[in-house]
Coordinates of C-alpha atoms and ligand atoms in Angstrom, one line a residue:
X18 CA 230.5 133.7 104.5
X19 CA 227.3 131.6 103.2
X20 CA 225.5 129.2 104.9
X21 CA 227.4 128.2 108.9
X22 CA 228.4 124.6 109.0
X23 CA 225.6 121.8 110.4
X24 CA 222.8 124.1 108.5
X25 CA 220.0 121.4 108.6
X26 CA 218.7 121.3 105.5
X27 CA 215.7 119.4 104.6
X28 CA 212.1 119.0 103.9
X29 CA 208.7 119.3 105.7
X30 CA 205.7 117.0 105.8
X31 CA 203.1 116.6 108.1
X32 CA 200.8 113.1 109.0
X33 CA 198.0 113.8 107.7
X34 CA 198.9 114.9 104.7
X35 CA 201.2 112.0 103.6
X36 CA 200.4 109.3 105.8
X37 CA 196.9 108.0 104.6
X38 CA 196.6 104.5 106.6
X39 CA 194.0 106.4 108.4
X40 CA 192.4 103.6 110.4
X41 CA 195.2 101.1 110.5
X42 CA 196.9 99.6 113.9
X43 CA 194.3 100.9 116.3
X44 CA 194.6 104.6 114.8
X45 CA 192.0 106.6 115.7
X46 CA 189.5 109.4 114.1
X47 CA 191.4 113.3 113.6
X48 CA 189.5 115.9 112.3
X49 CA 192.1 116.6 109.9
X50 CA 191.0 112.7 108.8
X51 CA 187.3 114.2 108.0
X52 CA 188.2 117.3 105.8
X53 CA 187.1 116.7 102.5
X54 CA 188.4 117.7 99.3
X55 CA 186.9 120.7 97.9
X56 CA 184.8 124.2 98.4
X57 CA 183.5 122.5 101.9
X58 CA 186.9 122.2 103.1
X59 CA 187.9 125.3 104.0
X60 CA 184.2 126.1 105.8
X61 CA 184.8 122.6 107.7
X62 CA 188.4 123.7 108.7
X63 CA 187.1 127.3 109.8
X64 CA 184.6 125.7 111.8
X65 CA 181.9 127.2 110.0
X66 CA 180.4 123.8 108.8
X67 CA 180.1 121.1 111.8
X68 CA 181.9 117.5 109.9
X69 CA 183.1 114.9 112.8
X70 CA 182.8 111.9 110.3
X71 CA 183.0 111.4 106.9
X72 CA 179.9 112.1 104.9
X73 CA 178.7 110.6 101.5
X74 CA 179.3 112.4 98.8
X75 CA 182.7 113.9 99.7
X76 CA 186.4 112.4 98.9
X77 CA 188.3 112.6 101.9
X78 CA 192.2 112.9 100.4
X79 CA 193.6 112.0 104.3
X80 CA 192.4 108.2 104.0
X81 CA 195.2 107.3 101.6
X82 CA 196.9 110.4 101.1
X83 CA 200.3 109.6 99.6
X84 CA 200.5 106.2 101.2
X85 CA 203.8 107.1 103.0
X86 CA 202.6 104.9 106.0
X87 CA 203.0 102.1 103.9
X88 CA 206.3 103.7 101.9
X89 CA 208.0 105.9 104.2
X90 CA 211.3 103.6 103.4
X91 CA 211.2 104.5 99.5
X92 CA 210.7 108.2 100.6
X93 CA 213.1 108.6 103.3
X94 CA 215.5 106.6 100.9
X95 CA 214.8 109.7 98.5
X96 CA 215.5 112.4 100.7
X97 CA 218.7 110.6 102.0
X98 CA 220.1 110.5 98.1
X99 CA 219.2 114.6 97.9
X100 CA 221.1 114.6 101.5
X101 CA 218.9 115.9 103.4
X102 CA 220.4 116.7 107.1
X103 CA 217.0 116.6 108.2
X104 CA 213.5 115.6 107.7
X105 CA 210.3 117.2 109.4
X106 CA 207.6 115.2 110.0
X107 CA 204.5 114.7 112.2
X108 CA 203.2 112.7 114.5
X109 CA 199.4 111.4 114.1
X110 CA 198.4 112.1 117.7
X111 CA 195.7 109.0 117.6
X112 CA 198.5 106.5 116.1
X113 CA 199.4 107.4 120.0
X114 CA 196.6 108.1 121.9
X115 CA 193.3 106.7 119.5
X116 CA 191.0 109.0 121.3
X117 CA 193.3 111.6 123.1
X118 CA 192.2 110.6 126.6
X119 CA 193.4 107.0 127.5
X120 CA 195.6 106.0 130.0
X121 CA 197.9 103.7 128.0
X122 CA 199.5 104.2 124.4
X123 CA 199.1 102.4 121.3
X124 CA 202.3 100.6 121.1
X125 CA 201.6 99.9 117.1
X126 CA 201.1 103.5 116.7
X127 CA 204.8 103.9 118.8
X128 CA 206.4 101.9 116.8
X129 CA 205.5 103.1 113.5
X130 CA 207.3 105.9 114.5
X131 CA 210.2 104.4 116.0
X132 CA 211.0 102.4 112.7
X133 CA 210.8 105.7 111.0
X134 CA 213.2 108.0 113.2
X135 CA 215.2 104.6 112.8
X136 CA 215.4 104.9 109.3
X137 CA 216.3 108.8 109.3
X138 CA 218.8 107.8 111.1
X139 CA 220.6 105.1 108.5
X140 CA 220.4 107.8 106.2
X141 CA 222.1 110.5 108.0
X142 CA 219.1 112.7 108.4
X143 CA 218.0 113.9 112.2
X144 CA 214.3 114.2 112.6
X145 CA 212.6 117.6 113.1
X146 CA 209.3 116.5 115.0
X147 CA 206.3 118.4 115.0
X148 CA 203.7 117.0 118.2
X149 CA 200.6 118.6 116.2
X150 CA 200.1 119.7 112.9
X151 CA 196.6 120.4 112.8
X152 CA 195.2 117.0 114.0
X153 CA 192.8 117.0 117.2
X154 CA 191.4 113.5 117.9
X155 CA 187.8 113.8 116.8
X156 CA 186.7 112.2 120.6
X157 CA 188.2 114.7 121.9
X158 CA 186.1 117.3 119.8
X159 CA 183.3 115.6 120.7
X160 CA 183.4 114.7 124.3
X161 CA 185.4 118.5 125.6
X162 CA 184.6 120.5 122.8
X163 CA 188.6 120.4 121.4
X164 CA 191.4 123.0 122.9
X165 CA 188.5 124.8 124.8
X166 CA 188.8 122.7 127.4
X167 CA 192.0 122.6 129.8
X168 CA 191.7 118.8 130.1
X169 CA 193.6 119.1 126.8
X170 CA 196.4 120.4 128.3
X171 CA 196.8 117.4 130.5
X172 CA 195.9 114.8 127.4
X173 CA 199.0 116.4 125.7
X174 CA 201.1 116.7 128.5
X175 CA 200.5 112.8 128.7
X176 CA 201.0 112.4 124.6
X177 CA 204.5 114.2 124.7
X178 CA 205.6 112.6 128.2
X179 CA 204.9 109.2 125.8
X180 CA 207.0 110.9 123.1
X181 CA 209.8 112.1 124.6
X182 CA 210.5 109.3 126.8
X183 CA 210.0 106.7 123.9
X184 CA 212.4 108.7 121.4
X185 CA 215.0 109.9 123.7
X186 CA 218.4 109.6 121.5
X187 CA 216.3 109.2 118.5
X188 CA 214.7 112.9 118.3
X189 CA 216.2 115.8 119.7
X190 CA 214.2 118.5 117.8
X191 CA 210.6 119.1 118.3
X192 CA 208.1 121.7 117.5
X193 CA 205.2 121.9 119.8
X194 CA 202.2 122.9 117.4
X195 CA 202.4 123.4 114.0
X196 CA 201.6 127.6 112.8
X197 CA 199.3 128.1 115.8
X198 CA 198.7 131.1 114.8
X199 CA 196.5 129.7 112.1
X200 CA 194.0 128.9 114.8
X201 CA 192.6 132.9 114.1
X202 CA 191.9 132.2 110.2
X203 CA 191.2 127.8 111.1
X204 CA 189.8 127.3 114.1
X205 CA 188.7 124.0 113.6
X206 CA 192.0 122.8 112.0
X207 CA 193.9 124.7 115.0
X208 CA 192.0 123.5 118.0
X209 CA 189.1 121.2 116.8
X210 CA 186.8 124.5 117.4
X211 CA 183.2 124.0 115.7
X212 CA 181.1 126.9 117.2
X213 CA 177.5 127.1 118.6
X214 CA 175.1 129.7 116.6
X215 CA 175.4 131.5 120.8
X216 CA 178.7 130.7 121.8
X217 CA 181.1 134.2 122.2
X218 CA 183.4 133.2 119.6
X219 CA 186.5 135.4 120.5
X220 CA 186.2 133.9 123.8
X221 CA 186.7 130.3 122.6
X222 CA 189.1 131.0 120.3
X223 CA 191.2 133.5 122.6
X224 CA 190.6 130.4 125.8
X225 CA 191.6 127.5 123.4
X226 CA 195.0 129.7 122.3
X227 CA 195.6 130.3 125.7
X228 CA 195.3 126.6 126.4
X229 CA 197.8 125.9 123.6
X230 CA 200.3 128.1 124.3
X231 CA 200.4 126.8 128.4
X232 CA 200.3 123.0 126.7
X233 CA 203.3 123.9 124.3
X234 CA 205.6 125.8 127.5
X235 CA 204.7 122.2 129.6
X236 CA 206.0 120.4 126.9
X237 CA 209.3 122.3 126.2
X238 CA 209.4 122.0 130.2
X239 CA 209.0 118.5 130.3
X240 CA 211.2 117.8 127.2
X241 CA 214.2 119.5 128.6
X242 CA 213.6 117.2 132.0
X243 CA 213.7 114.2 130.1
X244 CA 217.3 114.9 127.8
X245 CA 218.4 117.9 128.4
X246 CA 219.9 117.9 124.6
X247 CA 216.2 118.4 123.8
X248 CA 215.6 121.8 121.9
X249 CA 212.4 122.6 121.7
X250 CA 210.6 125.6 118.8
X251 CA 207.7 127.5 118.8
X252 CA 206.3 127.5 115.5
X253 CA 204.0 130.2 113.6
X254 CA 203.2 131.4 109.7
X255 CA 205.2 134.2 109.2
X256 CA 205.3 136.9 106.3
X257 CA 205.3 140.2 107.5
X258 CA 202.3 142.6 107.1
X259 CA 203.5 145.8 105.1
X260 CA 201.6 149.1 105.0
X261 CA 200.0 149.3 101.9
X262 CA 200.9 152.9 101.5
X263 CA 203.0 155.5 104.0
X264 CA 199.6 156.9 105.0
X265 CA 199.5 156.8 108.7
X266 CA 196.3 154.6 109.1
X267 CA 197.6 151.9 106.8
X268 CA 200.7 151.8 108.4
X269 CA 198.9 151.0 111.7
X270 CA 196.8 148.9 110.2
X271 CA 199.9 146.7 109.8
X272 CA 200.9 146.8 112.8
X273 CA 198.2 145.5 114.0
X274 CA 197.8 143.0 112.1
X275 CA 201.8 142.0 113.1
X276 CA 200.8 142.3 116.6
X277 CA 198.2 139.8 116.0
X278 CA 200.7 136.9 114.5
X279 CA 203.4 138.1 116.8
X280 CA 200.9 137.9 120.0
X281 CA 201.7 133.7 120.0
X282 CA 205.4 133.9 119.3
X283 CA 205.9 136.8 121.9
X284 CA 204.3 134.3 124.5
X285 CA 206.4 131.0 123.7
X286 CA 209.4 133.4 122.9
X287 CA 209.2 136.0 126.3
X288 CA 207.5 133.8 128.4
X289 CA 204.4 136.4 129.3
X290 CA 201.3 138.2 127.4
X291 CA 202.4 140.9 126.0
X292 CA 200.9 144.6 127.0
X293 CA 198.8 145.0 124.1
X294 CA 197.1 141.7 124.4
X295 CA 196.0 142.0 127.4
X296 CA 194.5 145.2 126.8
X297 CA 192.4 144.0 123.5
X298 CA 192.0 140.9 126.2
X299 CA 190.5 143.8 128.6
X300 CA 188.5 145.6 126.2
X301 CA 186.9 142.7 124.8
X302 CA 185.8 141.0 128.5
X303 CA 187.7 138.1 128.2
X304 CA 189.2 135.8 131.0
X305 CA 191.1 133.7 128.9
X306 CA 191.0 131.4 132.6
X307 CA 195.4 131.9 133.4
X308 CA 196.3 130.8 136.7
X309 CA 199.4 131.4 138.5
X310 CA 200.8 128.4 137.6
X311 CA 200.3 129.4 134.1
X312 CA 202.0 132.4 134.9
X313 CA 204.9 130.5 136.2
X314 CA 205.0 128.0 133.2
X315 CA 205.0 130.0 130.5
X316 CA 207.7 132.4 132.0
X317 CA 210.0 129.7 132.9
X318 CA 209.6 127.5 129.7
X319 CA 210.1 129.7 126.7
X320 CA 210.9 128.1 123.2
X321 CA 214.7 127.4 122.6
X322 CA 214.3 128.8 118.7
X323 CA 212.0 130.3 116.9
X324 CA 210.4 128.2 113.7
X325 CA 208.0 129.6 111.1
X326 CA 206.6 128.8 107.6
X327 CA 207.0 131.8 105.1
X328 CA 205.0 131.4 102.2
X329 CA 204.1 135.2 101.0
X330 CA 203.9 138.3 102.7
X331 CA 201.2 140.6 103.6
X332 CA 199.6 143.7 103.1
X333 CA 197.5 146.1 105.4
X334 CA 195.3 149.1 104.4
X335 CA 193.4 151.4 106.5
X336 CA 189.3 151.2 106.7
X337 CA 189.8 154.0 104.1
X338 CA 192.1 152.9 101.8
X339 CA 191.2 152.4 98.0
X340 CA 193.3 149.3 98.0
X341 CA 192.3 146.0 96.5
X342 CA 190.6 143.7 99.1
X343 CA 190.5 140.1 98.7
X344 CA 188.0 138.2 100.8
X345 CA 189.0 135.0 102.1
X346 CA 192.7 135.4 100.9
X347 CA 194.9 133.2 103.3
X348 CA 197.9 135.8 103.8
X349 CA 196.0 139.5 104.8
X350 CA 193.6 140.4 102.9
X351 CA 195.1 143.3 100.7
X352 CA 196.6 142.9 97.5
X353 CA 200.3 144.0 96.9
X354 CA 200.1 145.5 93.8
X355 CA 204.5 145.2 93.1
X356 CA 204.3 141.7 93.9
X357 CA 203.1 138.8 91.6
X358 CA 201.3 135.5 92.4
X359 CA 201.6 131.7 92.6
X360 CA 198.9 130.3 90.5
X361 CA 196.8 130.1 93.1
X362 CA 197.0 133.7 94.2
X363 CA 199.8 133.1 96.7
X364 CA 202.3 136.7 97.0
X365 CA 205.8 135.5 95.7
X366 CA 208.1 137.8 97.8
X367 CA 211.7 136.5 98.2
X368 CA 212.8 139.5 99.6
X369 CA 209.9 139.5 102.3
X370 CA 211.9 136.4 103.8
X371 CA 215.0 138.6 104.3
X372 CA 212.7 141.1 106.0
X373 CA 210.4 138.8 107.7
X374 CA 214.0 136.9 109.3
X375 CA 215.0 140.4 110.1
X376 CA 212.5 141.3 112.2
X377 CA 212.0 137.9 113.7
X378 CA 215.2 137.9 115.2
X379 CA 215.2 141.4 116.1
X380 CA 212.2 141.0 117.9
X381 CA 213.2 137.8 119.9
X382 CA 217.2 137.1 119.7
X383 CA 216.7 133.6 119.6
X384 CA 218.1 131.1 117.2
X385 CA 215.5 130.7 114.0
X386 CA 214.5 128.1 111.4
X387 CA 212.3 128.2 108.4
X388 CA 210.2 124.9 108.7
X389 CA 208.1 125.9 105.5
X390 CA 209.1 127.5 102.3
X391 CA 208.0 126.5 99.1
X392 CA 205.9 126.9 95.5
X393 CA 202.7 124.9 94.9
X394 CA 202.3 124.6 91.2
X395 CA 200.9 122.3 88.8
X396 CA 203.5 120.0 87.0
X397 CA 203.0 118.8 83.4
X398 CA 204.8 115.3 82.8
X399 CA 206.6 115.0 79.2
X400 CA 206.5 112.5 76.8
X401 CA 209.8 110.6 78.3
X402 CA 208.0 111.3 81.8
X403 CA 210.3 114.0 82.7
X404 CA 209.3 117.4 84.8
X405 CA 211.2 120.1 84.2
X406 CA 209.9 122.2 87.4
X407 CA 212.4 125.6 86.9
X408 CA 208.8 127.7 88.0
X409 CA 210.3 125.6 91.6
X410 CA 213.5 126.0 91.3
X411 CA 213.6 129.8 90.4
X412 CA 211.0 130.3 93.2
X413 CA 213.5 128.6 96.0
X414 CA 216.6 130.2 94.5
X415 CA 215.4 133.3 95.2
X416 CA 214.4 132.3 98.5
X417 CA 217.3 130.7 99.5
X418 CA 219.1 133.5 98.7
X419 CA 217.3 135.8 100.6
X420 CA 218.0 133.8 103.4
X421 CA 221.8 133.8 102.9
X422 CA 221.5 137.3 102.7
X423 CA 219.8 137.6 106.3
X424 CA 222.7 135.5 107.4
X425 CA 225.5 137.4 105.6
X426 CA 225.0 140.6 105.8
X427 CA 222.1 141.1 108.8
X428 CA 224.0 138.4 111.0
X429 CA 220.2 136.5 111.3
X430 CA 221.4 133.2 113.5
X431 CA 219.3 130.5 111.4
X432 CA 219.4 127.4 112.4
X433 CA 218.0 125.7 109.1
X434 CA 215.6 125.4 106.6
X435 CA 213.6 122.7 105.4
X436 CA 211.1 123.2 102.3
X437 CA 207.3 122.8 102.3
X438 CA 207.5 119.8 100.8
X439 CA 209.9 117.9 99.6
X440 CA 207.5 115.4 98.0
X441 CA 204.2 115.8 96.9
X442 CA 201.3 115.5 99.3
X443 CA 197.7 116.8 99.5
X444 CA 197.0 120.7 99.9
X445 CA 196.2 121.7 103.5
X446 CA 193.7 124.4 101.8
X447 CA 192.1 122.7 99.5
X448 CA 192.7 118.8 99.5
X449 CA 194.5 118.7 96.6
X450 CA 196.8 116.7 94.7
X451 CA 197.2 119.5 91.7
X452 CA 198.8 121.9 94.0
X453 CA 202.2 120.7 93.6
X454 CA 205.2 121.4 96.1
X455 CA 207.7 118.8 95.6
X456 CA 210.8 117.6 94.3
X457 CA 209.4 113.9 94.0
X458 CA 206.5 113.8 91.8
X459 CA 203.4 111.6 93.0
X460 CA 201.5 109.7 90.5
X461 CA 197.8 110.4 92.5
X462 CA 195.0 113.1 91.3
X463 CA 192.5 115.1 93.1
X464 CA 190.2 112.5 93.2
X465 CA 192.3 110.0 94.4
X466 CA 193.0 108.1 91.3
X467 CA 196.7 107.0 90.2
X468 CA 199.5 104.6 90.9
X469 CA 200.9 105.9 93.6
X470 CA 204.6 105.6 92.0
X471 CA 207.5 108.1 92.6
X472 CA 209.4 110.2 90.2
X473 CA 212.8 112.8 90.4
X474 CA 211.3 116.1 89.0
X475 CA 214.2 118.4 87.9
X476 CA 214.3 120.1 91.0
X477 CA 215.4 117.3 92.9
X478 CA 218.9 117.3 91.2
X479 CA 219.6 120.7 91.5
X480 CA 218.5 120.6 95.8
X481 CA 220.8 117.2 95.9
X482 CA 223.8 120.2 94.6
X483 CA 222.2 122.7 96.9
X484 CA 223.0 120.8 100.1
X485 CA 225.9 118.8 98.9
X486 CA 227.5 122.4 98.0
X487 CA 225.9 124.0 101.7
X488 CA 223.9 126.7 99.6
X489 CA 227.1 127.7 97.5
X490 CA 225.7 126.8 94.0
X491 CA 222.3 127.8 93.7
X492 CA 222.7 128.2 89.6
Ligands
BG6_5 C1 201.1 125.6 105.9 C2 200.9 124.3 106.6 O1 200.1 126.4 106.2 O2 201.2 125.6 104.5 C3 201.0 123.0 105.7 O3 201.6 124.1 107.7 C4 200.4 123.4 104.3 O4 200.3 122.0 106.3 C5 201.3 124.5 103.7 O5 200.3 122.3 103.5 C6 200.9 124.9 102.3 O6 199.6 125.1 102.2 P1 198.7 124.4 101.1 O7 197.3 124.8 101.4 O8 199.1 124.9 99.8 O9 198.9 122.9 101.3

């Protein structure tokens, strides 16, 4: 009973968000590089507000982030004393390739990595290596329009031939793209998508997926050709989408809205559109442009597991329903009324992980992994510079044992579970430092003032028990 032996647990990161050393070695431009902090950012990263270099008047958090380009030894040092079994991370596509499209690597930006997996490695901790998380090198915006155009599948089937040929022994797990079902709600943080005031936006959107998910069955193809011990994950932001009543209309208003997340995993999972895709594909007039070798691809290279971030879950109403609608919101629109909410409006719904693992695996019978899981709070420092962070702790507990009860008592095969993050980095959102995830505290504010200097908040004891006890003591 509890957690099987080998559980990989860990924490998540991603480049741009830790990293900073945003022009260093020969690094090249992202657009993740020019999202500012801020109201902007979330127009810039919908692709509502055209930004492909930085602009006065904004702070742009990616330049320096948490410095962990420069630190990455104290940090990884850190997670190896909470003994972590494994650390994900991503890689900044233009440390590789500067501009996406070059012949030849950047062997600084190779390296960088190298010394890092290296370094996992002394501290007992296998990488978990996501090939995109959000980033889109800005030439490539600029000169093909971003995942629009098919030329980007061959500029990342060059980037992870680079990858998986220079880390062979080092790496062995790898996610293609990072929740690429966040491409619907950021299109410009998904695929480098800024549209044109003509342009048939489903169209772009629905090509540039297509695109993505063709780019991410190449990669599992070629990964399992270069070490067959490769295993390869699809990766999307789960939470699954309740009826907001029994009422017939809300409750297929939530299945739409599943179908609409599921859409990407049912591709990298079964290999082919599904039927009700390509009948909203068919009613809308789109040619999403899918060859036969397509075809081919993506039904002979489906993921080895299935990976997803669950944060909250989410609520559907019908056109009719009285319930409480909340523009903008991230994770479906309608508020849960039983459920409450992360100081910044986030659903806090342990039991929606059991449920959302449930019908995961039901849905694909493949091996999964939670690659995101975790409470952004604000932390207040007392006067012996101690953070007693129980808000976190209470918040993972819960979800942690959710998760044990998938696996005890539902028989959900998980593979692992790494938390969103285990040190403090800036907000994907919003750009900020405030919203707090970690178990390391970071001495850097929202505008990019502070020391930069590491801390133990409480929680980081009681993780180091949680993996040294395999999930047993959780008190
Ligand atoms: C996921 C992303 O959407 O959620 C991460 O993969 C992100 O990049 C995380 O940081 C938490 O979201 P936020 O906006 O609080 O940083």
């Amino acid at each position: 009973m509890g957690f099987p032996e080998g559980f990989l647990w860990g924490g998540a990161t991603a480049a741009n968000q830790c990293e900073g050393g945003y022009d260093e070695a020969g690094r090249g431009l992202a657009n993740v590089d020019v999202m500012p902090h801020g109201p902007e950012r979330l127009r810039v990263a919908a692709g509502l507000r055209k930004m492909l270099s930085f602009e006065s008047g904004f702070h742009y958090p990616a330049k320096v982030a948490i410095d962990m380009y420069h630190r990455y030894r104290h940090d990884i040092a850190l997670f190896g004393e909470m003994g972590f079994k494994t650390y994900r991370l991503s890689i900044a596509w233009t440390r590789i390739f500067p501009n996406g499209d070059e012949e030849e690597p950047n062997e600084e930006g190779l390296a960088f990595y190298e010394k890092l997996f290296v370094e996992c490695h002394r501290h007992g901790i296998e990488p978990l290596v996501t090939i995109t998380h959000f980033d889109c090198p800005i030439h490539l915006i600029r000169k093909y329009g971003g995942w629009r155009s098919r030329q980007l599948i061959d500029f990342y089937k060059r980037l992870v031939s680079v990858l998986f040929e220079r880390y062979r022994g080092l790496v062995r797990y790898w996610l293609t793209f990072n929740e690429i079902n966040m491409i619907l709600q950021l299109p410009f943080m998904g695929a480098g998508l800024v549209f044109d005031e003509s342009e048939n936006k489903l169209e772009a959107e629905a090509r540039s997926i297509h695109n993505e998910l063709v780019a991410s069955a190449w990669a599992t193809r070629i990964a399992h050709e270069v070490d067959s011990k490769n295993l390869v994950g699809c990766m999307i932001a789960a939470g699954s989408y309740y009826p907001y009543s029994c009422h017939p209309e809300d409750v297929r208003a939530a299945q739409v809205e599943s179908q609409a997340n599921y859409f990407f995993t049912d591709v990298q999972a079964r290999g082919s559109y599904p039927a009700f895709a390509v009948k909203r594909l068919e009613r809308d007039g789109i040619d999403v442009g899918m060859t036969d070798e397509d075809h081919q691809i993506l039904a002979e290279n489906t993921a080895d597991f299935v990976s997803f971030s669950y944060y909250a879950s989410r609520c559907a109403a019908g056109p009719d329903s009285d319930a409480m609608r909340i523009p903008g919101d991230f994770f479906g629109e309608v508020r849960n009324p039983y459920l409450k909410r992360s100081e910044w409006g986030w659903a806090i719904d342990p039991l929606g992980l059991r449920i959302t693992l449930n019908d995961l695996y039901d849905r694909y019978q493949k091996p999964l992994f939670i690659v995101e899981n975790g409470l952004g709070a604000k932390d207040r420092i007392e006067a012996d510079g101690s953070i007693l962070d129980d808000y976190r702790i209470d918040y993972l507990r819960q979800h942690i044992q959710a998760m044990r009860d998938a696996i005890d008592q539902d028989g959900v095969d998980l593979m692992g579970y790494t938390t969103w993050a285990p040190i403090d980095l800036i907000s994907a959102s919003t750009g900020e430092m405030s919203k707090r995830y970690g178990f390391i505290y970071v001495d850097r504010d929202d505008d990019g003032e502070g020391t930069l200097a590491r801390s133990r908040k409480k929680s980081f004891e009681w993780y180091k028990r949680v993996i040294a006890t395999n999930g047993e003591d959780l008190s």
